Coordinates of C-alpha atoms and ligand atoms in Angstrom, one line a residue:
X245 CA -23.9 9.1 13.8
X246 CA -20.7 9.4 11.8
X247 CA -21.0 8.0 8.3
X248 CA -19.3 4.7 7.5
X249 CA -16.0 5.3 5.6
X250 CA -16.5 5.0 1.9
X251 CA -14.6 5.4 -1.4
X252 CA -16.0 7.8 -3.9
X253 CA -15.0 8.4 -7.5
X254 CA -13.2 6.0 -9.8
X255 CA -9.7 5.4 -10.9
X256 CA -7.0 7.8 -10.2
X257 CA -9.2 10.4 -8.5
X258 CA -11.0 7.9 -6.3
X259 CA -10.9 9.2 -2.7
X260 CA -11.4 7.6 0.7
X261 CA -13.9 9.5 2.8
X262 CA -13.8 9.3 6.6
X263 CA -16.3 11.2 8.7
X264 CA -17.7 12.4 5.4
X265 CA -14.4 14.1 4.4
X266 CA -11.5 13.1 2.1
X267 CA -8.9 11.2 4.0
X268 CA -5.4 10.4 2.9
X269 CA -3.7 7.7 5.0
X270 CA -0.2 8.7 6.2
X271 CA 0.4 5.4 7.6
X272 CA 2.7 2.6 8.7
X273 CA 2.1 -1.1 8.8
X274 CA 3.2 -3.0 11.9
X275 CA 5.3 -6.2 12.0
X276 CA 3.2 -9.3 11.8
X277 CA 3.1 -10.3 15.5
X278 CA 2.9 -6.9 17.2
X279 CA -0.8 -6.8 17.6
X280 CA -1.0 -10.2 19.3
X281 CA 0.0 -8.7 22.7
X282 CA -1.6 -5.4 23.9
X283 CA 1.1 -4.9 26.5
X284 CA 3.8 -5.1 23.8
X285 CA 1.8 -2.6 21.8
X286 CA 1.7 -0.1 24.7
X287 CA 5.3 -0.6 25.8
X288 CA 7.1 -0.9 22.5
X289 CA 5.0 0.0 19.5
X290 CA 2.9 3.1 20.3
X291 CA 5.8 5.1 21.8
X292 CA 7.9 4.4 18.7
X293 CA 5.1 5.5 16.4
X294 CA 4.5 8.9 18.0
X295 CA 7.4 10.8 16.4
X296 CA 6.1 9.8 12.9
X297 CA 2.9 11.9 13.0
X298 CA 0.9 9.1 11.3
X299 CA -2.8 9.4 11.0
X300 CA -3.3 5.7 10.3
X301 CA -1.8 2.5 11.6
X302 CA -2.2 -0.8 9.6
X303 CA -2.5 -3.7 12.0
X304 CA -3.3 -7.4 11.8
X305 CA -6.3 -9.3 13.2
X306 CA -5.4 -13.0 13.6
X307 CA -8.0 -15.6 12.9
X308 CA -6.2 -18.0 15.3
X309 CA -6.8 -15.5 18.1
X310 CA -10.3 -14.4 17.0
X311 CA -11.8 -17.9 16.9
X312 CA -9.6 -20.1 19.1
X313 CA -12.3 -22.7 19.3
X314 CA -14.7 -23.4 16.5
X315 CA -17.6 -21.0 17.0
X316 CA -16.2 -19.3 20.1
X317 CA -15.1 -15.7 19.3
X318 CA -12.7 -13.6 21.3
X319 CA -12.6 -10.0 20.5
X320 CA -10.2 -8.9 23.2
X321 CA -7.3 -8.1 20.9
X322 CA -9.4 -6.2 18.5
X323 CA -11.0 -4.2 21.3
X324 CA -7.7 -3.3 22.9
X325 CA -6.4 -2.2 19.5
X326 CA -9.3 0.1 19.1
X327 CA -8.9 1.6 22.5
X328 CA -5.2 2.2 22.0
X329 CA -5.6 3.7 18.6
X330 CA -8.3 6.1 19.9
X331 CA -6.0 7.1 22.8
X332 CA -3.2 7.8 20.2
X333 CA -5.6 9.7 17.9
X334 CA -5.0 7.5 14.9
X335 CA -7.3 5.5 12.6
X336 CA -6.8 1.8 11.9
X337 CA -6.8 -0.3 8.8
X338 CA -7.2 -3.9 9.8
X339 CA -5.5 -6.8 8.0
X340 CA -7.5 -9.9 8.1
X341 CA -5.0 -12.7 8.5
X342 CA -7.4 -15.4 7.7
X343 CA -6.9 -18.4 5.4
X344 CA -4.0 -16.9 3.6
X345 CA -1.0 -14.9 4.7
X346 CA 2.0 -14.6 2.3
X347 CA 0.5 -17.5 0.4
X348 CA 0.6 -19.8 3.5
X349 CA -2.2 -20.8 5.9
X350 CA -0.3 -20.2 9.1
X351 CA -3.0 -18.1 10.8
X352 CA -5.8 -20.5 10.6
X353 CA -6.9 -21.6 14.1
X354 CA -5.3 -24.7 15.6
X355 CA -8.6 -26.7 15.4
X356 CA -8.3 -26.3 11.6
X357 CA -4.6 -27.0 11.5
X358 CA -5.2 -30.3 13.3
X359 CA -8.0 -31.3 10.9
X360 CA -6.1 -31.9 7.7
X361 CA -8.8 -34.1 6.3
X362 CA -11.4 -31.4 6.3
X363 CA -9.1 -28.4 5.6
X364 CA -6.9 -29.7 2.9
X365 CA -4.0 -28.1 1.1
X366 CA -2.9 -27.1 -2.4
X367 CA -0.7 -29.8 -3.9
X368 CA 1.8 -30.0 -6.7
X369 CA 1.5 -32.1 -9.8
X370 CA 2.9 -35.1 -7.9
X371 CA 0.2 -34.8 -5.2
X372 CA 2.8 -33.5 -2.6
X373 CA 2.8 -30.2 -0.8
X374 CA 4.7 -27.4 -2.6
X375 CA 8.0 -26.5 -1.1
X376 CA 9.0 -23.0 0.0
X377 CA 12.7 -22.7 0.8
X378 CA 12.8 -26.5 1.1
X379 CA 10.1 -26.7 3.6
X380 CA 6.6 -28.1 3.0
X381 CA 4.3 -25.2 2.4
X382 CA 0.7 -25.5 3.7
X383 CA -1.8 -23.5 1.7
X384 CA -5.4 -24.3 2.3
X385 CA -6.8 -24.9 -1.2
X386 CA -9.3 -22.3 -2.4
X387 CA -11.2 -25.3 -3.6
X388 CA -11.8 -26.5 0.0
X389 CA -15.2 -24.9 0.3
X390 CA -15.5 -25.8 3.9
X391 CA -12.4 -23.7 4.7
X392 CA -13.7 -20.8 2.7
X393 CA -17.1 -21.0 4.5
X394 CA -15.3 -21.1 7.9
X395 CA -13.2 -18.0 6.9
X396 CA -16.3 -16.1 5.7
X397 CA -18.1 -17.0 8.9
X398 CA -15.2 -15.8 11.1
X399 CA -14.7 -12.6 9.0
X400 CA -18.4 -11.8 9.2
X401 CA -18.2 -12.1 13.0
X402 CA -15.3 -9.7 13.0
X403 CA -17.2 -7.2 10.9
X404 CA -20.4 -7.5 12.9
X405 CA -18.4 -6.8 16.0
X406 CA -16.7 -3.8 14.5
X407 CA -20.1 -2.4 13.6
X408 CA -21.2 -2.8 17.1
X409 CA -18.2 -1.3 18.9
X410 CA -16.9 1.2 16.4
X411 CA -19.4 4.0 15.9
X412 CA -16.4 6.3 16.2
X413 CA -15.1 4.8 12.9
X414 CA -11.6 4.2 14.2
X415 CA -11.4 1.4 11.7
X416 CA -11.6 2.9 8.2
X417 CA -10.7 0.0 5.9
X418 CA -10.0 -3.7 5.9
X419 CA -7.5 -5.8 3.9
X420 CA -9.0 -9.2 3.1
X421 CA -6.3 -11.8 3.6
X422 CA -2.7 -11.1 2.8
X423 CA -0.5 -11.6 -0.3
X424 CA -2.6 -14.5 -1.6
X425 CA -1.2 -17.0 -4.1
X426 CA 0.4 -20.4 -4.6
X427 CA 4.1 -20.5 -3.7
X428 CA 6.0 -23.5 -5.0
X429 CA 3.7 -24.4 -7.9
X430 CA 1.9 -22.5 -10.7
X431 CA -1.4 -23.9 -9.6
X432 CA -3.3 -26.2 -7.3
X433 CA -3.2 -29.8 -8.7
X434 CA -5.7 -31.3 -6.2
X435 CA -8.4 -33.4 -7.7
X436 CA -11.0 -30.6 -7.4
X437 CA -8.6 -28.2 -9.0
X438 CA -7.8 -30.5 -11.8
X439 CA -11.5 -31.1 -12.5
X440 CA -12.1 -27.3 -12.6
X441 CA -9.0 -26.8 -14.8
X442 CA -10.3 -29.3 -17.3
X443 CA -13.6 -27.4 -17.7
X444 CA -13.9 -24.4 -19.9
X445 CA -13.3 -20.9 -18.5
X446 CA -16.6 -19.9 -16.8
X447 CA -18.8 -17.9 -19.1
X448 CA -18.8 -14.6 -17.1
X449 CA -15.0 -14.5 -17.1
X450 CA -14.8 -15.6 -20.8
X451 CA -17.2 -12.8 -21.7
X452 CA -15.2 -10.2 -19.7
X453 CA -11.9 -11.4 -21.4
X454 CA -13.5 -11.5 -24.9
X455 CA -12.4 -15.1 -25.5
X456 CA -13.8 -18.5 -24.6
X457 CA -12.5 -22.0 -24.3
X458 CA -10.0 -23.7 -22.0
X459 CA -7.8 -21.8 -19.6
X460 CA -4.9 -22.0 -22.2
X461 CA -7.2 -21.0 -25.0
X462 CA -8.1 -17.8 -23.1
X463 CA -4.9 -17.1 -21.3
X464 CA -2.2 -18.9 -23.2
X465 CA 0.7 -20.2 -21.1
X466 CA -0.5 -18.0 -18.2
X467 CA -3.6 -20.3 -17.9
X468 CA -2.6 -22.0 -14.7
X469 CA -1.9 -18.6 -12.9
X470 CA -5.1 -17.0 -14.2
X471 CA -7.0 -20.1 -13.1
X472 CA -5.7 -19.6 -9.6
X473 CA -6.4 -15.8 -9.7
X474 CA -10.0 -16.6 -10.6
X475 CA -10.5 -19.2 -7.8
X476 CA -8.7 -17.1 -5.2
X477 CA -10.9 -14.1 -6.3
X478 CA -14.0 -16.2 -5.9
X479 CA -13.0 -17.2 -2.4
X480 CA -12.1 -13.7 -1.4
X481 CA -15.4 -12.5 -2.9
X482 CA -17.3 -14.9 -0.7
X483 CA -15.4 -13.8 2.4
X484 CA -15.5 -10.0 1.7
X485 CA -19.2 -10.2 0.8
X486 CA -20.0 -12.0 4.0
X487 CA -18.1 -9.3 5.9
X488 CA -19.7 -6.4 4.0
X489 CA -23.2 -7.8 4.7
X490 CA -22.5 -7.1 8.4
X491 CA -20.6 -3.9 8.0
X492 CA -19.7 -2.4 4.6
X493 CA -16.3 -0.9 5.2
X494 CA -14.1 -0.4 2.1
X495 CA -12.0 -3.5 1.4
X496 CA -8.9 -4.2 -0.6
X497 CA -6.5 -7.0 -1.5
X498 CA -2.8 -6.6 -1.3
X499 CA -0.2 -8.2 -3.5
X500 CA 3.3 -9.8 -3.4
X501 CA 4.6 -8.5 -6.7
X502 CA 5.9 -10.5 -9.6
X503 CA 9.7 -10.8 -9.2
X504 CA 12.7 -12.3 -10.7
X505 CA 12.8 -15.1 -11.9
X506 CA 9.3 -14.2 -13.0
X507 CA 7.9 -17.7 -12.9
X508 CA 4.5 -18.1 -11.3
X509 CA 5.1 -20.0 -8.1
X510 CA 8.4 -18.3 -7.3
X511 CA 6.1 -15.5 -6.4
X512 CA 2.6 -16.3 -5.2
X513 CA 0.8 -17.5 -8.4
X514 CA -2.7 -16.1 -8.8
X515 CA -2.4 -13.1 -6.4
X516 CA -3.5 -9.7 -7.7
X517 CA -0.3 -8.9 -9.6
X518 CA -1.2 -6.2 -12.2
X519 CA -1.9 -8.6 -15.1
X520 CA -4.2 -10.7 -12.9
X521 CA -6.2 -7.7 -11.7
X522 CA -8.7 -7.9 -14.6
X523 CA -9.6 -11.5 -13.6
X524 CA -9.7 -10.5 -9.9
X525 CA -12.0 -7.6 -10.7
X526 CA -14.6 -9.9 -12.3
X527 CA -14.3 -12.5 -9.6
X528 CA -14.2 -10.2 -6.5
X529 CA -16.4 -7.2 -7.1
X530 CA -16.7 -6.6 -3.4
X531 CA -13.1 -5.7 -3.2
X532 CA -12.7 -2.0 -4.1
X533 CA -9.0 -1.9 -4.9
X534 CA -5.8 -3.8 -5.4
X535 CA -2.7 -2.7 -3.6
X536 CA 0.9 -3.4 -4.3
X537 CA 3.4 -4.2 -1.5
X538 CA 6.4 -2.5 -3.0
X539 CA 9.8 -4.0 -2.1
X540 CA 11.1 -4.1 -5.6
X541 CA 13.5 -1.6 -7.0
X542 CA 11.2 -0.2 -9.6
X543 CA 9.0 1.9 -7.4
X544 CA 8.0 4.3 -10.2
X545 CA 7.1 1.4 -12.6
X546 CA 5.1 -0.3 -10.0
X547 CA 2.9 2.6 -9.0
X548 CA 2.2 3.2 -12.6
X549 CA 0.8 -0.3 -12.9
X550 CA -1.5 0.2 -9.9
X551 CA -2.5 3.9 -10.0
X552 CA -4.7 3.5 -13.1
X553 CA -8.0 4.7 -14.4
X554 CA -9.5 1.6 -12.8
X555 CA -7.6 1.5 -9.6
X556 CA -6.6 4.2 -7.1
X557 CA -3.0 4.1 -5.8
X558 CA -2.9 2.6 -2.3
X559 CA 0.4 1.4 -0.9
X560 CA 0.0 -0.6 2.3
X561 CA 3.6 -1.8 2.5
X562 CA 6.8 -0.4 1.3
X563 CA 10.2 0.8 2.4
X564 CA 10.8 3.9 4.5
X565 CA 11.4 6.5 1.8
X566 CA 10.6 10.2 1.8
X567 CA 11.0 10.8 -1.9
X568 CA 8.8 7.8 -2.8
X569 CA 6.1 9.3 -0.6
X570 CA 6.3 12.7 -2.2
X571 CA 6.4 11.3 -5.7
X572 CA 3.3 9.2 -5.0
X573 CA 1.4 12.2 -3.7
X574 CA 2.5 14.4 -6.6
X575 CA 2.0 11.8 -9.4
X576 CA -1.2 10.2 -8.0
X577 CA -4.1 11.0 -5.8
X578 CA -2.4 8.6 -3.4
X579 CA -4.9 7.1 -0.9
X580 CA -2.3 5.6 1.3
X581 CA 1.4 5.4 1.8
X582 CA 2.6 3.1 4.6
X583 CA 6.1 1.8 5.2
X584 CA 6.2 -1.7 6.7
X585 CA 7.6 -2.5 10.1
X586 CA 7.1 1.1 10.9
X587 CA 7.6 0.7 14.7
X588 CA 11.3 0.0 14.1
X589 CA 12.0 3.5 12.9
X590 CA 12.5 5.0 16.4
X591 CA 13.1 1.8 18.3
X592 CA 16.8 1.6 19.3
X593 CA 16.3 -2.0 20.5
X594 CA 14.7 -3.4 17.4
X595 CA 15.3 -7.0 16.5
X596 CA 17.8 -7.4 13.7
X597 CA 16.7 -9.4 10.8
X598 CA 19.4 -11.7 9.2
X599 CA 20.1 -12.1 5.6
X600 CA 18.7 -15.7 5.4
X601 CA 15.3 -14.5 6.7
X602 CA 15.2 -11.7 4.2
X603 CA 15.8 -14.4 1.5
X604 CA 12.8 -16.4 2.7
X605 CA 10.7 -13.2 2.7
X606 CA 12.1 -12.6 -0.8
X607 CA 12.8 -9.0 -0.1
X608 CA 16.1 -7.1 -0.3
X609 CA 17.9 -6.4 3.0
X610 CA 17.4 -2.7 2.6
X611 CA 13.6 -3.2 2.7
X612 CA 13.7 -3.3 6.5
X613 CA 16.4 -0.5 6.8
X614 CA 15.2 2.2 9.1
X615 CA 17.1 5.4 9.9
X616 CA 15.7 7.7 12.5
X617 CA 16.8 10.7 10.3
X618 CA 14.6 9.3 7.5
X619 CA 11.8 8.8 9.9
X620 CA 12.0 12.4 11.0
X621 CA 11.9 13.6 7.5
X622 CA 9.0 11.4 6.6
X623 CA 7.2 12.9 9.6
X624 CA 7.9 16.4 8.3
X625 CA 6.8 15.4 4.8
X626 CA 3.6 14.0 6.4
X627 CA 3.1 17.4 8.2
X628 CA 3.7 19.5 5.1
X629 CA 1.2 17.4 3.0
X630 CA -1.4 17.3 5.8
X631 CA -1.6 21.1 5.8
X632 CA -2.0 21.3 2.0
X633 CA -4.3 18.3 1.2
X634 CA -7.0 20.5 -0.3
X635 CA -4.4 22.3 -2.5
X636 CA -3.1 19.0 -3.7
X637 CA -6.5 17.5 -4.3
X638 CA -7.6 20.5 -6.3
X639 CA -4.3 20.4 -8.3
X640 CA -5.0 16.7 -9.1
X641 CA -8.5 17.6 -10.3
X642 CA -7.1 20.3 -12.5
X643 CA -4.1 18.3 -13.6
X644 CA -1.7 20.9 -12.2
X645 CA 0.5 18.7 -10.1
X646 CA 3.5 16.4 -10.9
X647 CA 5.8 14.1 -9.0
X648 CA 9.4 13.6 -9.7
X649 CA 11.7 10.8 -8.5
X650 CA 15.2 9.7 -9.0
X651 CA 15.3 6.1 -10.1
X652 CA 18.3 3.8 -10.8
X653 CA 17.7 3.9 -14.5
X654 CA 18.2 7.6 -14.7
X655 CA 21.6 7.7 -16.4
X656 CA 21.7 11.4 -16.0
X657 CA 20.8 12.7 -12.6
X658 CA 18.8 15.4 -14.3
X659 CA 15.2 15.6 -15.5
X660 CA 13.1 18.1 -17.4
X661 CA 9.5 18.4 -16.5
X662 CA 7.4 20.3 -19.0
X663 CA 4.8 22.1 -17.0
X664 CA 1.9 24.1 -18.5
X665 CA 3.6 27.5 -18.4
X666 CA 7.3 26.7 -17.7
X667 CA 9.9 24.0 -17.7
X668 CA 11.2 22.7 -14.4
X669 CA 14.8 21.5 -14.5
X670 CA 15.6 19.0 -11.8
X671 CA 18.9 17.7 -10.6
X672 CA 18.8 14.7 -8.3
X673 CA 21.3 14.4 -5.5
X674 CA 22.7 11.3 -3.8
X675 CA 19.4 9.6 -2.9
X676 CA 20.6 7.9 0.3
X677 CA 17.9 6.1 2.2
X678 CA 15.4 9.0 2.1
X679 CA 15.5 9.1 -1.7
X680 CA 15.6 12.0 -4.1
X681 CA 12.5 13.6 -5.5
X682 CA 9.4 15.6 -4.7
X683 CA 6.3 17.2 -6.2
X684 CA 5.5 20.5 -7.9
X685 CA 2.1 22.2 -7.8
X686 CA 1.4 24.8 -10.5
X687 CA -0.8 27.3 -8.8
X688 CA -0.8 29.3 -12.0
X689 CA 1.5 29.4 -15.0
X690 CA 3.8 31.6 -13.1
X691 CA 3.4 30.4 -9.5
X692 CA 4.7 27.1 -8.0
X693 CA 5.0 25.2 -4.9
X694 CA 7.8 22.7 -4.7
X695 CA 8.0 20.1 -1.9
X696 CA 11.1 17.9 -2.1
X697 CA 14.2 16.3 -0.7
X698 CA 17.7 15.7 -1.9
X699 CA 17.3 17.7 -5.2
X700 CA 17.9 21.1 -6.7
X701 CA 15.9 22.7 -9.5
X702 CA 15.2 25.8 -11.5
X703 CA 12.5 27.1 -13.8
X704 CA 12.7 28.4 -17.3
X705 CA 9.9 29.6 -19.6
X706 CA 8.7 27.2 -22.2
X707 CA 9.3 29.7 -25.1
X708 CA 12.7 31.0 -24.1
X709 CA 11.4 34.3 -22.5
X710 CA 13.5 35.3 -19.6
X711 CA 11.9 35.2 -16.2
X712 CA 12.1 37.6 -13.3
X713 CA 11.5 36.3 -9.7
X714 CA 8.8 38.3 -8.0
X715 CA 9.1 36.3 -4.8
X716 CA 10.4 33.1 -3.3
X717 CA 9.3 32.1 0.1
X718 CA 9.7 29.2 2.5
X719 CA 6.8 28.2 4.6
X720 CA 4.0 25.7 5.1
X721 CA 0.3 25.4 4.8
X722 CA -1.8 25.3 8.0
X723 CA -5.3 24.0 7.2
X724 CA -4.9 25.0 3.6
X725 CA -3.6 28.6 4.2
X726 CA -0.1 29.5 3.3
X727 CA 2.0 30.7 6.2
X728 CA 5.2 32.1 4.9
X729 CA 8.5 31.9 6.7
X730 CA 11.6 33.7 5.4
X731 CA 11.4 35.5 2.0
X732 CA 14.3 34.0 0.2
X733 CA 16.0 36.8 -1.7
X734 CA 19.6 37.9 -2.2
X735 CA 21.9 34.8 -2.3
X736 CA 19.1 32.5 -1.4
X737 CA 17.2 33.6 -4.5
X738 CA 19.5 31.4 -6.6
X739 CA 19.7 28.4 -4.4
X740 CA 16.8 26.1 -5.1
X741 CA 18.0 23.1 -3.2
X742 CA 16.7 20.7 -0.7
X743 CA 19.4 18.5 0.8
X744 CA 18.8 16.0 3.6
X745 CA 15.8 17.9 4.9
X746 CA 12.4 18.1 3.3
X747 CA 11.6 21.6 2.2
X748 CA 8.6 23.5 0.8
X749 CA 9.1 26.7 -1.3
X750 CA 6.6 29.0 -3.0
X751 CA 7.7 30.8 -6.2
X752 CA 6.2 33.6 -8.2
X753 CA 7.7 34.7 -11.5
X754 CA 6.9 37.2 -14.2
X755 CA 8.4 37.7 -17.7
X756 CA 11.4 39.9 -17.7
Ligands
DGJ78 C1 4.9 -8.8 3.0 C2 3.8 -9.3 3.9 O1 2.6 -8.9 3.4 C3 4.0 -8.7 5.3 O2 3.0 -9.2 6.2 C4 5.4 -9.0 5.8 O3 5.5 -10.4 6.0 C5 6.3 -8.3 4.9 N1 6.2 -9.0 3.6 C6 7.8 -8.3 5.3 O4 8.3 -9.5 5.5

């Protein structure tokens, strides 16, 4: 029987293993409602995904559909997703839309929605529901133990079912809930929450933080947010643990990032934003990693916060960008890169999203922008990387790989990378939607692979010695073996440039 997928190693070099082998998710996440209707999936979604050459699709499982009546479980949607993914030859990462989705509790089953006494909500200081864009925002309180128990029960049924029907290991990971946190207030002010807030920080957390006392004593003015982080983490731990007891797939929690105006509650307070992760880690040890949904402009800064010695980089949602992908692969042992709303890329009849909706979602209008040409280049980038995964992994182990990326704060569109044996001088071109950047692998001090888009570059020696090109080739790796195309000599010897298309070149130099 195939082994259950697992994560091995810690921090930056942690790797997901599927069928016993390292697996890098070249993925895409579906729009929220796509997986609620299998016929829609086969007619609209799968055909638009094929040109992207994904190996992983990230798709939701909805609690409201899984347990339409209390204690009655319906696995039809999950089963059809599995069948379709197998037909398409891709793996699945399932999103458990349980108690919390983008802060709200909109995916709880109707029998829960109608029982507001038992399944009660987070309230503001005045006892009223928080508002989100002037509408009452219903977030089941993490202090409502009955709700957390119900979620843990439903999730464990889902995981038990997967164990039974998925010996093929089509599902490789599960995201527990989605973008947790309180929108519209910094914390829950229900009676139960107030009582917990009045008590000292629990010993286990205080010990891990190296301070004890009240939430403000330990966390200063961030007390309310860290309090929510702790209680959400405890709830997620109960849910994830119950699921893992049935079937121990790797699990992660994703995050709506901190954003302007930087006040907890204008983004979901208590979610795993990077400064809450230490608290989450203590509260939810069953969650292997924390993953940023990157719609903010500062891509580079964000991946730096999440690709750390404690946490491997895993990006379940982001914009469609080729350069961001290549940078992530070069700068990190990136476990997953997955643009959101991926099925739009090659769908000419996609629904247009208006500006007001984007405001409610709190993401820039360009976040949903999809251009077929960018999709095609991302597919090519996926193919290039897929052939050279072993080369890239080895290079990460030996610290001989770098990523480079143009970001808006580069005043000069030039950058110097000091490599072990040489300097690489990069010039970024107009990034357009595909972005401008790439990665460089140092095969030896004098041999390089450069995979990039919208950039030009050249190498110089670190000590001023002049260099002679021995060979420059275009090509690609097929199962780890370099298959060269043209040898780029003559005029092409001087033109180190990738424009709108992704390119991969091999260089070998000697001292003059
Ligand atoms: C982040 C959420 O996690 C997704 O489910 C989706 O709602 C996107 N935002 C885009 O709106």
